[in-house]
Amino acid sequence: MIRFPVVEDSLAAVAYEGRDLLWRAELVIDQMGVPGDHDLAALMRKVRTGPAQAFDTLLELSPEPMLDAAAALRALAAGHRDELVEPLVRALPELDWVGEGADGFSMRLTRQVSDIVGDSEDSLVSRLTAAADVAASTAGWLSRARRAMAFVVAEALGSREAVTLKRCDLPDRGVDGLPGSGIGHAGLADAAANVGAAVLSVVEEWHAAAVDVFV
Amino acid sequence: MSRPAGADRRIILDTDAVVEYADRLRDAAERLGNAGELIRAVDPGPRVFGADAPGALGELGRHLYDRWAAALSAGESQARRQGAQLAGAADRLGKLVAGHVESDQVSALGIREVGSVDAGGPTTPPDESTA
């Protein structure tokens, strides 16, 4: 059973701008800390990464190899059933072998065949199919987490916090606020924390969904 | 026509169809036995599951990969085991076909009734209790 059907996601479309924004936010958080009582602190304890790292993790992971693995495993299982075992079962009566010995052989072979292609969850084909479901479910979960991340990052990119963080030329000037802009330490820290919390909330939500289903 | 006592004790089962069937069983057994390599080849590796990622996502990725790898490993072992079982079935048929097995040995193999040594009608299967 596939627990998370795969969906399209547009994370790649916000990759460049999203990384820039989130690394700015993470740098501010690293250097200035989290404003008191902000949700971000608890989220960072749960997720145990900064928002940019979490974004990069989801960006770098792709559902495709998992889906390919699941498809290959299903093809292997189907091949065992359709090309290997079932022709043997169909051909057995054609031997024109009758009597107790034939019955005994047939019964024993039928048991062996059932162990390979039967409906029981212990059969080989069932095991391979279950393994394929694990990969396909993981791929589906990942696609949904990536889609949720794409939405929240797209929203963050259009936010006032993004404007604040973008105006701060972090790599060259550090995070001393923006002189003359009216944006000081507190404004920067709040902007970074808000963006970081929005992103990590998505990560925390999808992590919890995976734990519920997979762990 | 009744068979002389003991005349039906030798196994005769050398039809082309049975030989061919035993070969097919053997081929299926070999393919199943080799399926482990194919199953292993399907594995895209732990990085695809995020097993090397930092934090909670990495921890989850390691768990998911371990679960997946365990499922593959179970399938691999089972394919090998069931391949061996099919090979055993092929061997049993092969022994019958070769006609080298006396009826009591055949009984021990769990396979009896094998056709006729004369034109007098069906053979009497060896005693099941010897199986």
GROMACS .gro file of N, CA and C in nm, chain B residues 4-123:
model
  360
  219PRO      N    1   0.375  -5.918  -1.343
  219PRO     CA    2   0.441  -6.013  -1.254
  219PRO      C    3   0.491  -5.941  -1.130
  220ALA      N    4   0.489  -6.009  -1.019
  220ALA     CA    5   0.531  -5.948  -0.894
  220ALA      C    6   0.670  -5.889  -0.909
  221GLY      N    7   0.686  -5.765  -0.871
  221GLY     CA    8   0.817  -5.701  -0.873
  221GLY      C    9   0.852  -5.638  -1.006
  222ALA      N   10   0.779  -5.670  -1.111
  222ALA     CA   11   0.815  -5.616  -1.242
  222ALA      C   12   0.789  -5.467  -1.251
  223ASP      N   13   0.701  -5.416  -1.167
  223ASP     CA   14   0.670  -5.274  -1.174
  223ASP      C   15   0.745  -5.193  -1.069
  224ARG      N   16   0.852  -5.252  -1.018
  224ARG     CA   17   0.924  -5.184  -0.912
  224ARG      C   18   1.024  -5.082  -0.968
  225ARG      N   19   1.054  -5.091  -1.098
  225ARG     CA   20   1.150  -4.996  -1.152
  225ARG      C   21   1.074  -4.875  -1.209
  226ILE      N   22   1.133  -4.763  -1.186
  226ILE     CA   23   1.067  -4.642  -1.231
  226ILE      C   24   1.091  -4.621  -1.380
  227ILE      N   25   0.987  -4.596  -1.449
  227ILE     CA   26   1.003  -4.559  -1.589
  227ILE      C   27   0.924  -4.430  -1.612
  228LEU      N   28   0.996  -4.327  -1.632
  228LEU     CA   29   0.930  -4.199  -1.654
  228LEU      C   30   1.025  -4.116  -1.740
  229ASP      N   31   1.041  -4.159  -1.859
  229ASP     CA   32   1.142  -4.096  -1.942
  229ASP      C   33   1.079  -4.025  -2.062
  230THR      N   34   0.965  -3.970  -2.041
  230THR     CA   35   0.902  -3.899  -2.153
  230THR      C   36   0.974  -3.766  -2.177
  231ASP      N   37   0.968  -3.722  -2.301
  231ASP     CA   38   1.031  -3.594  -2.336
  231ASP      C   39   0.969  -3.478  -2.259
  232ALA      N   40   0.838  -3.491  -2.238
  232ALA     CA   41   0.769  -3.381  -2.168
  232ALA      C   42   0.822  -3.364  -2.027
  233VAL      N   43   0.850  -3.474  -1.959
  233VAL     CA   44   0.899  -3.463  -1.822
  233VAL      C   45   1.042  -3.412  -1.820
  234VAL      N   46   1.120  -3.458  -1.914
  234VAL     CA   47   1.258  -3.407  -1.924
  234VAL      C   48   1.256  -3.256  -1.945
  235GLU      N   49   1.170  -3.216  -2.036
  235GLU     CA   50   1.160  -3.073  -2.065
  235GLU      C   51   1.111  -2.996  -1.942
  236TYR      N   52   1.017  -3.056  -1.873
  236TYR     CA   53   0.963  -2.988  -1.754
  236TYR      C   54   1.070  -2.975  -1.646
  237ALA      N   55   1.145  -3.079  -1.629
  237ALA     CA   56   1.253  -3.073  -1.529
  237ALA      C   57   1.353  -2.964  -1.567
  238ASP      N   58   1.381  -2.951  -1.697
  238ASP     CA   59   1.473  -2.845  -1.742
  238ASP      C   60   1.415  -2.707  -1.713
  239ARG      N   61   1.286  -2.696  -1.735
  239ARG     CA   62   1.222  -2.565  -1.708
  239ARG      C   63   1.225  -2.532  -1.559
  240LEU      N   64   1.202  -2.634  -1.480
  240LEU     CA   65   1.211  -2.613  -1.335
  240LEU      C   66   1.351  -2.568  -1.296
  241ARG      N   67   1.449  -2.634  -1.355
  241ARG     CA   68   1.589  -2.602  -1.323
  241ARG      C   69   1.622  -2.459  -1.365
  242ASP      N   70   1.572  -2.422  -1.482
  242ASP     CA   71   1.595  -2.285  -1.530
  242ASP      C   72   1.530  -2.183  -1.438
  243ALA      N   73   1.406  -2.214  -1.396
  243ALA     CA   74   1.336  -2.123  -1.304
  243ALA      C   75   1.412  -2.115  -1.171
  244ALA      N   76   1.463  -2.229  -1.127
  244ALA     CA   77   1.538  -2.231  -1.001
  244ALA      C   78   1.662  -2.144  -1.012
  245GLU      N   79   1.729  -2.154  -1.125
  245GLU     CA   80   1.851  -2.076  -1.144
  245GLU      C   81   1.819  -1.926  -1.148
  246ARG      N   82   1.713  -1.893  -1.220
  246ARG     CA   83   1.676  -1.751  -1.227
  246ARG      C   84   1.635  -1.697  -1.091
  247LEU      N   85   1.564  -1.778  -1.014
  247LEU     CA   86   1.528  -1.734  -0.880
  247LEU      C   87   1.652  -1.718  -0.793
  248GLY      N   88   1.740  -1.815  -0.805
  248GLY     CA   89   1.863  -1.809  -0.725
  248GLY      C   90   1.947  -1.687  -0.757
  249ASN      N   91   1.941  -1.645  -0.885
  249ASN     CA   92   2.018  -1.528  -0.926
  249ASN      C   93   1.942  -1.397  -0.903
  250ALA      N   94   1.819  -1.408  -0.861
  250ALA     CA   95   1.737  -1.287  -0.845
  250ALA      C   96   1.794  -1.195  -0.738
  251GLY      N   97   1.869  -1.253  -0.645
  251GLY     CA   98   1.929  -1.171  -0.539
  251GLY      C   99   2.012  -1.057  -0.595
  252GLU      N  100   2.088  -1.087  -0.699
  252GLU     CA  101   2.171  -0.983  -0.761
  252GLU      C  102   2.084  -0.874  -0.823
  253LEU      N  103   1.976  -0.917  -0.887
  253LEU     CA  104   1.886  -0.819  -0.949
  253LEU      C  105   1.819  -0.733  -0.842
  254ILE      N  106   1.784  -0.797  -0.731
  254ILE     CA  107   1.720  -0.722  -0.623
  254ILE      C  108   1.819  -0.620  -0.565
  255ARG      N  109   1.941  -0.665  -0.545
  255ARG     CA  110   2.044  -0.573  -0.492
  255ARG      C  111   2.066  -0.456  -0.588
  256ALA      N  112   2.063  -0.488  -0.718
  256ALA     CA  113   2.090  -0.384  -0.818
  256ALA      C  114   1.984  -0.274  -0.820
  257VAL      N  115   1.867  -0.305  -0.766
  257VAL     CA  116   1.757  -0.208  -0.761
  257VAL      C  117   1.785  -0.098  -0.658
  258ASP      N  118   1.868  -0.129  -0.560
  258ASP     CA  119   1.890  -0.037  -0.447
  258ASP      C  120   1.964   0.089  -0.491
  259PRO      N  121   1.901   0.207  -0.479
  259PRO     CA  122   1.970   0.330  -0.520
  259PRO      C  123   2.068   0.382  -0.415
  260GLY      N  124   2.070   0.318  -0.300
  260GLY     CA  125   2.167   0.359  -0.196
  260GLY      C  126   2.109   0.455  -0.094
  261PRO      N  127   2.176   0.468   0.020
  261PRO     CA  128   2.120   0.545   0.132
  261PRO      C  129   2.109   0.695   0.107
  262ARG      N  130   2.197   0.751   0.024
  262ARG     CA  131   2.192   0.897   0.001
  262ARG      C  132   2.059   0.939  -0.060
  263VAL      N  133   2.004   0.852  -0.145
  263VAL     CA  134   1.876   0.883  -0.211
  263VAL      C  135   1.765   0.902  -0.108
  264PHE      N  136   1.778   0.836   0.007
  264PHE     CA  137   1.679   0.847   0.113
  264PHE      C  138   1.713   0.960   0.211
  265GLY      N  139   1.820   1.030   0.183
  265GLY     CA  140   1.858   1.140   0.272
  265GLY      C  141   1.931   1.094   0.396
  266ALA      N  142   1.990   0.975   0.389
  266ALA     CA  143   2.053   0.919   0.509
  266ALA      C  144   2.173   1.001   0.555
  267ASP      N  145   2.230   1.080   0.465
  267ASP     CA  146   2.346   1.160   0.506
  267ASP      C  147   2.307   1.305   0.538
  268ALA      N  148   2.179   1.333   0.540
  268ALA     CA  149   2.134   1.469   0.569
  268ALA      C  150   2.149   1.499   0.718
  269PRO      N  151   2.162   1.627   0.751
  269PRO     CA  152   2.177   1.661   0.894
  269PRO      C  153   2.042   1.659   0.967
  270GLY      N  154   2.050   1.650   1.097
  270GLY     CA  155   1.932   1.669   1.182
  270GLY      C  156   1.828   1.560   1.171
  271ALA      N  157   1.706   1.601   1.203
  271ALA     CA  158   1.595   1.505   1.209
  271ALA      C  159   1.565   1.443   1.073
  272LEU      N  160   1.584   1.522   0.966
  272LEU     CA  161   1.558   1.467   0.832
  272LEU      C  162   1.658   1.355   0.799
  273GLY      N  163   1.782   1.374   0.841
  273GLY     CA  164   1.882   1.270   0.818
  273GLY      C  165   1.851   1.144   0.899
  274GLU      N  166   1.809   1.167   1.021
  274GLU     CA  167   1.772   1.052   1.107
  274GLU      C  168   1.656   0.974   1.043
  275LEU      N  169   1.559   1.048   0.993
  275LEU     CA  170   1.446   0.984   0.925
  275LEU      C  171   1.494   0.911   0.799
  276GLY      N  172   1.581   0.974   0.725
  276GLY     CA  173   1.634   0.912   0.603
  276GLY      C  174   1.706   0.782   0.633
  277ARG      N  175   1.782   0.780   0.741
  277ARG     CA  176   1.853   0.656   0.778
  277ARG      C  177   1.753   0.547   0.816
  278HIS      N  178   1.650   0.586   0.887
  278HIS     CA  179   1.548   0.488   0.924
  278HIS      C  180   1.479   0.432   0.799
  279LEU      N  181   1.441   0.522   0.709
  279LEU     CA  182   1.371   0.478   0.588
  279LEU      C  183   1.460   0.387   0.504
  280TYR      N  184   1.587   0.425   0.495
  280TYR     CA  185   1.676   0.341   0.415
  280TYR      C  186   1.696   0.204   0.481
  281ASP      N  187   1.710   0.202   0.612
  281ASP     CA  188   1.727   0.073   0.681
  281ASP      C  189   1.606  -0.017   0.658
  282ARG      N  190   1.489   0.044   0.661
  282ARG     CA  191   1.367  -0.034   0.640
  282ARG      C  192   1.363  -0.090   0.498
  283TRP      N  193   1.396  -0.005   0.405
  283TRP     CA  194   1.399  -0.047   0.264
  283TRP      C  195   1.504  -0.157   0.243
  284ALA      N  196   1.622  -0.136   0.297
  284ALA     CA  197   1.731  -0.233   0.278
  284ALA      C  198   1.695  -0.367   0.341
  285ALA      N  199   1.628  -0.362   0.455
  285ALA     CA  200   1.587  -0.486   0.521
  285ALA      C  201   1.485  -0.561   0.434
  286ALA      N  202   1.395  -0.486   0.373
  286ALA     CA  203   1.295  -0.549   0.285
  286ALA      C  204   1.363  -0.613   0.164
  287LEU      N  205   1.461  -0.545   0.109
  287LEU     CA  206   1.534  -0.601  -0.005
  287LEU      C  207   1.610  -0.726   0.036
  288SER      N  208   1.672  -0.719   0.151
  288SER     CA  209   1.753  -0.831   0.198
  288SER      C  210   1.665  -0.954   0.222
  289ALA      N  211   1.546  -0.930   0.278
  289ALA     CA  212   1.454  -1.042   0.302
  289ALA      C  213   1.412  -1.105   0.169
  290GLY      N  214   1.384  -1.021   0.070
  290GLY     CA  215   1.347  -1.071  -0.061
  290GLY      C  216   1.460  -1.150  -0.126
  291GLU      N  217   1.580  -1.098  -0.108
  291GLU     CA  218   1.698  -1.164  -0.166
  291GLU      C  219   1.716  -1.304  -0.106
  292SER      N  220   1.707  -1.313   0.026
  292SER     CA  221   1.723  -1.443   0.092
  292SER      C  222   1.614  -1.540   0.050
  293GLN      N  223   1.492  -1.486   0.042
  293GLN     CA  224   1.379  -1.571   0.008
  293GLN      C  225   1.392  -1.622  -0.135
  294ALA      N  226   1.435  -1.537  -0.227
  294ALA     CA  227   1.452  -1.581  -0.366
  294ALA      C  228   1.555  -1.693  -0.373
  295ARG      N  229   1.663  -1.678  -0.299
  295ARG     CA  230   1.768  -1.780  -0.301
  295ARG      C  231   1.715  -1.912  -0.245
  296ARG      N  232   1.643  -1.901  -0.134
  296ARG     CA  233   1.590  -2.021  -0.068
  296ARG      C  234   1.489  -2.093  -0.160
  297GLN      N  235   1.402  -2.015  -0.222
  297GLN     CA  236   1.300  -2.076  -0.306
  297GLN      C  237   1.358  -2.127  -0.437
  298GLY      N  238   1.464  -2.063  -0.482
  298GLY     CA  239   1.535  -2.116  -0.598
  298GLY      C  240   1.590  -2.255  -0.567
  299ALA      N  241   1.645  -2.269  -0.447
  299ALA     CA  242   1.700  -2.400  -0.407
  299ALA      C  243   1.589  -2.504  -0.397
  300GLN      N  244   1.474  -2.462  -0.351
  300GLN     CA  245   1.362  -2.557  -0.340
  300GLN      C  246   1.315  -2.603  -0.478
  301LEU      N  247   1.307  -2.509  -0.572
  301LEU     CA  248   1.269  -2.549  -0.708
  301LEU      C  249   1.375  -2.639  -0.771
  302ALA      N  250   1.500  -2.611  -0.740
  302ALA     CA  251   1.607  -2.696  -0.792
  302ALA      C  252   1.591  -2.837  -0.737
  303GLY      N  253   1.548  -2.847  -0.612
  303GLY     CA  254   1.523  -2.978  -0.552
  303GLY      C  255   1.413  -3.052  -0.625
  304ALA      N  256   1.308  -2.979  -0.662
  304ALA     CA  257   1.198  -3.041  -0.737
  304ALA      C  258   1.248  -3.088  -0.873
  305ALA      N  259   1.330  -3.006  -0.937
  305ALA     CA  260   1.386  -3.045  -1.067
  305ALA      C  261   1.472  -3.171  -1.052
  306ASP      N  262   1.549  -3.176  -0.945
  306ASP     CA  263   1.634  -3.294  -0.923
  306ASP      C  264   1.550  -3.419  -0.904
  307ARG      N  265   1.441  -3.404  -0.830
  307ARG     CA  266   1.356  -3.521  -0.806
  307ARG      C  267   1.299  -3.573  -0.938
  308LEU      N  268   1.254  -3.482  -1.021
  308LEU     CA  269   1.205  -3.525  -1.152
  308LEU      C  270   1.317  -3.585  -1.235
  309GLY      N  271   1.433  -3.523  -1.226
  309GLY     CA  272   1.546  -3.573  -1.304
  309GLY      C  273   1.581  -3.715  -1.267
  310LYS      N  274   1.574  -3.746  -1.139
  310LYS     CA  275   1.605  -3.882  -1.095
  310LYS      C  276   1.503  -3.981  -1.150
  311LEU      N  277   1.380  -3.939  -1.152
  311LEU     CA  278   1.278  -4.027  -1.208
  311LEU      C  279   1.302  -4.051  -1.356
  312VAL      N  280   1.332  -3.942  -1.423
  312VAL     CA  281   1.351  -3.953  -1.567
  312VAL      C  282   1.470  -4.042  -1.599
  313ALA      N  283   1.572  -4.030  -1.522
  313ALA     CA  284   1.690  -4.111  -1.548
  313ALA      C  285   1.661  -4.258  -1.529
  314GLY      N  286   1.559  -4.287  -1.456
  314GLY     CA  287   1.521  -4.427  -1.438
  314GLY      C  288   1.615  -4.505  -1.351
  315HIS      N  289   1.690  -4.434  -1.268
  315HIS     CA  290   1.787  -4.503  -1.185
  315HIS      C  291   1.736  -4.527  -1.045
  316VAL      N  292   1.616  -4.483  -1.021
  316VAL     CA  293   1.572  -4.487  -0.883
  316VAL      C  294   1.473  -4.600  -0.862
  317GLU      N  295   1.501  -4.680  -0.766
  317GLU     CA  296   1.409  -4.787  -0.733
  317GLU      C  297   1.287  -4.729  -0.663
  318SER      N  298   1.180  -4.802  -0.668
  318SER     CA  299   1.055  -4.747  -0.619
  318SER      C  300   1.061  -4.707  -0.473
  319ASP      N  301   1.132  -4.782  -0.390
  319ASP     CA  302   1.134  -4.745  -0.249
  319ASP      C  303   1.212  -4.615  -0.231
  320GLN      N  304   1.315  -4.595  -0.314
  320GLN     CA  305   1.388  -4.469  -0.305
  320GLN      C  306   1.299  -4.354  -0.351
  321VAL      N  307   1.224  -4.383  -0.455
  321VAL     CA  308   1.134  -4.280  -0.506
  321VAL      C  309   1.032  -4.242  -0.400
  322SER      N  310   0.986  -4.341  -0.330
  322SER     CA  311   0.892  -4.311  -0.222
  322SER      C  312   0.956  -4.219  -0.121
  323ALA      N  313   1.081  -4.247  -0.092
  323ALA     CA  314   1.149  -4.162   0.006
  323ALA      C  315   1.158  -4.019  -0.044
  324LEU      N  316   1.160  -4.003  -0.175
  324LEU     CA  317   1.166  -3.869  -0.231
  324LEU      C  318   1.028  -3.805  -0.237
  325GLY      N  319   0.928  -3.881  -0.205
  325GLY     CA  320   0.794  -3.825  -0.206
  325GLY      C  321   0.732  -3.828  -0.344
  326ILE      N  322   0.788  -3.902  -0.434
  326ILE     CA  323   0.735  -3.908  -0.569
  326ILE      C  324   0.713  -4.055  -0.605
  327ARG      N  325   0.592  -4.086  -0.640
  327ARG     CA  326   0.564  -4.223  -0.677
  327ARG      C  327   0.479  -4.224  -0.802
  328GLU      N  328   0.438  -4.341  -0.845
  328GLU     CA  329   0.356  -4.354  -0.966
  328GLU      C  330   0.429  -4.297  -1.086
  329VAL      N  331   0.461  -4.385  -1.172
  329VAL     CA  332   0.550  -4.339  -1.276
  329VAL      C  333   0.520  -4.396  -1.413
  330GLY      N  334   0.410  -4.454  -1.429
  330GLY     CA  335   0.382  -4.507  -1.562
  330GLY      C  336   0.386  -4.659  -1.560
  331SER      N  337   0.410  -4.713  -1.671
  331SER     CA  338   0.393  -4.856  -1.685
  331SER      C  339   0.517  -4.920  -1.745
  332VAL      N  340   0.550  -5.036  -1.698
  332VAL     CA  341   0.663  -5.106  -1.756
  332VAL      C  342   0.616  -5.207  -1.861
  333ASP      N  343   0.487  -5.228  -1.869
  333ASP     CA  344   0.438  -5.315  -1.975
  333ASP      C  345   0.306  -5.259  -2.024
  334ALA      N  346   0.247  -5.328  -2.113
  334ALA     CA  347   0.123  -5.276  -2.170
  334ALA      C  348   0.001  -5.323  -2.094
  335GLY      N  349   0.026  -5.374  -1.977
  335GLY     CA  350  -0.082  -5.437  -1.905
  335GLY      C  351  -0.168  -5.344  -1.824
  336GLY      N  352  -0.142  -5.214  -1.825
  336GLY     CA  353  -0.226  -5.123  -1.748
  336GLY      C  354  -0.143  -5.048  -1.647
  337PRO      N  355  -0.208  -4.967  -1.570
  337PRO     CA  356  -0.136  -4.882  -1.475
  337PRO      C  357  -0.064  -4.964  -1.369
  338THR      N  358   0.044  -4.906  -1.323
  338THR     CA  359   0.120  -4.972  -1.218
  338THR      C  360   0.052  -4.952  -1.085
   0.00000   0.00000   0.00000
